Coordinates of C-alpha atoms in Angstrom, one line a residue:
X1 CA 93.1 75.2 115.8
X2 CA 92.1 78.8 116.5
X3 CA 88.8 80.1 115.1
X4 CA 87.3 83.5 114.6
X5 CA 84.2 83.8 116.7
X6 CA 81.2 86.0 116.0
X7 CA 81.8 87.5 119.4
X8 CA 85.2 88.7 118.2
X9 CA 83.5 91.1 115.8
X10 CA 82.2 94.5 116.9
X11 CA 78.4 95.1 116.3
X12 CA 76.9 96.5 113.1
X13 CA 76.5 99.9 114.7
X14 CA 80.3 100.1 114.8
X15 CA 80.8 98.6 111.3
X16 CA 78.5 101.3 109.9
X17 CA 80.9 104.0 111.1
X18 CA 84.4 102.4 111.0
X19 CA 86.5 99.6 109.7
X20 CA 87.3 96.8 112.1
X21 CA 90.6 94.8 112.2
X22 CA 91.5 91.8 114.1
X23 CA 93.5 88.6 114.1
X24 CA 93.2 84.9 114.8
X25 CA 96.4 82.9 115.0
X26 CA 98.5 84.1 112.1
X27 CA 95.6 85.4 110.1
X28 CA 94.9 89.1 110.1
X29 CA 91.5 90.4 109.0
X30 CA 89.6 93.6 108.2
X31 CA 85.9 94.2 107.8
X32 CA 84.7 97.4 106.1
X33 CA 81.6 98.9 104.7
X34 CA 81.7 99.4 100.9
X35 CA 78.9 101.1 99.0
X36 CA 78.3 99.8 95.6
X37 CA 76.3 101.9 93.2
X38 CA 74.6 100.5 90.1
X39 CA 72.4 102.0 87.5
X40 CA 68.9 100.7 86.8
X41 CA 67.5 100.4 83.3
X42 CA 65.6 103.6 84.0
X43 CA 68.9 105.5 84.5
X44 CA 68.3 105.8 88.3
X45 CA 71.2 105.0 90.5
X46 CA 70.8 102.6 93.5
X47 CA 73.4 102.3 96.3
X48 CA 73.8 99.2 98.3
X49 CA 76.1 98.7 101.3
X50 CA 78.2 95.6 101.3
X51 CA 80.6 94.1 103.8
X52 CA 84.1 93.6 102.5
X53 CA 86.2 91.1 104.4
X54 CA 89.9 91.0 103.7
X55 CA 92.4 88.5 105.1
X56 CA 96.2 88.3 105.0
X57 CA 99.0 86.5 106.8
X58 CA 100.5 88.5 109.8
X59 CA 102.3 89.9 111.4
X60 CA 102.0 93.2 109.4
X61 CA 99.0 95.5 109.3
X62 CA 96.7 96.1 106.3
X63 CA 98.5 99.1 104.9
X64 CA 102.1 97.6 105.0
X65 CA 101.0 94.2 103.6
X66 CA 101.5 93.8 99.8
X67 CA 98.2 93.5 97.9
X68 CA 99.2 90.2 96.4
X69 CA 99.1 88.6 99.9
X70 CA 95.6 89.8 100.6
X71 CA 92.4 87.9 99.8
X72 CA 88.9 89.5 99.9
X73 CA 85.3 88.5 99.7
X74 CA 82.1 90.5 99.7
X75 CA 79.1 89.8 101.9
X76 CA 75.7 91.4 102.7
X77 CA 76.0 94.3 105.1
X78 CA 73.9 92.9 107.9
X79 CA 74.2 90.4 110.7
X80 CA 74.0 87.5 108.3
X81 CA 76.8 89.0 106.3
X82 CA 79.0 89.1 109.4
X83 CA 78.2 85.5 110.2
X84 CA 79.0 84.5 106.6
X85 CA 82.3 86.5 106.8
X86 CA 83.3 84.7 110.0
X87 CA 82.5 81.4 108.4
X88 CA 84.6 82.3 105.3
X89 CA 87.5 83.3 107.5
X90 CA 87.3 80.0 109.4
X91 CA 87.2 78.1 106.2
X92 CA 90.3 79.8 105.1
X93 CA 92.0 79.0 108.4
X94 CA 91.1 75.3 107.9
X95 CA 92.1 75.1 104.3
X96 CA 95.8 76.0 104.9
X97 CA 96.6 75.9 108.7
X98 CA 100.3 75.7 107.9
X99 CA 100.2 79.1 106.1
X100 CA 98.7 80.8 109.2
X101 CA 101.0 79.1 111.7
X102 CA 104.1 80.2 109.8
X103 CA 102.8 83.8 109.5
X104 CA 104.5 84.8 112.7
X105 CA 107.9 84.1 111.1
X106 CA 107.2 86.8 108.5
X107 CA 109.0 89.3 110.7
X108 CA 112.1 88.1 109.1
X109 CA 111.0 89.7 105.8
X110 CA 110.7 93.1 107.4
X111 CA 113.0 95.7 105.9
X112 CA 113.4 99.4 107.0

C-alpha cells in the first residue's frame, strides 16, 4: 500500500505562502493555511492559523471535484500539524484501500 510521507510535503515556509496539492495512489490531497478569528470575552479578536487538509478520490483536481467527494480535517499550523495531517491521510488510505485503488477509473465519469 502507498503511504503519504512527511518528505512528500513542502516545508512550513512554503505552506505559509501557498496551498500545496499532491497525490498518493488514487488519493488526492491539499494542504492550506486557514486563519480562524475568534472573539474573546473582552471583545478583542484573536486570529489563529490552522492547517486545513482536504482529501478526495482522483483523478480530478480540487476545483473540478464535487464537494460531496471531499473530506477535510483541521490541524495546528506547525510541524506537528503537518505530521498529524500525514497520519490522518494514511489512516484514510488504510480504512478504505479499495476506494483509492478504484479512483483512477473515475475518468469514465468525466463529461465535457
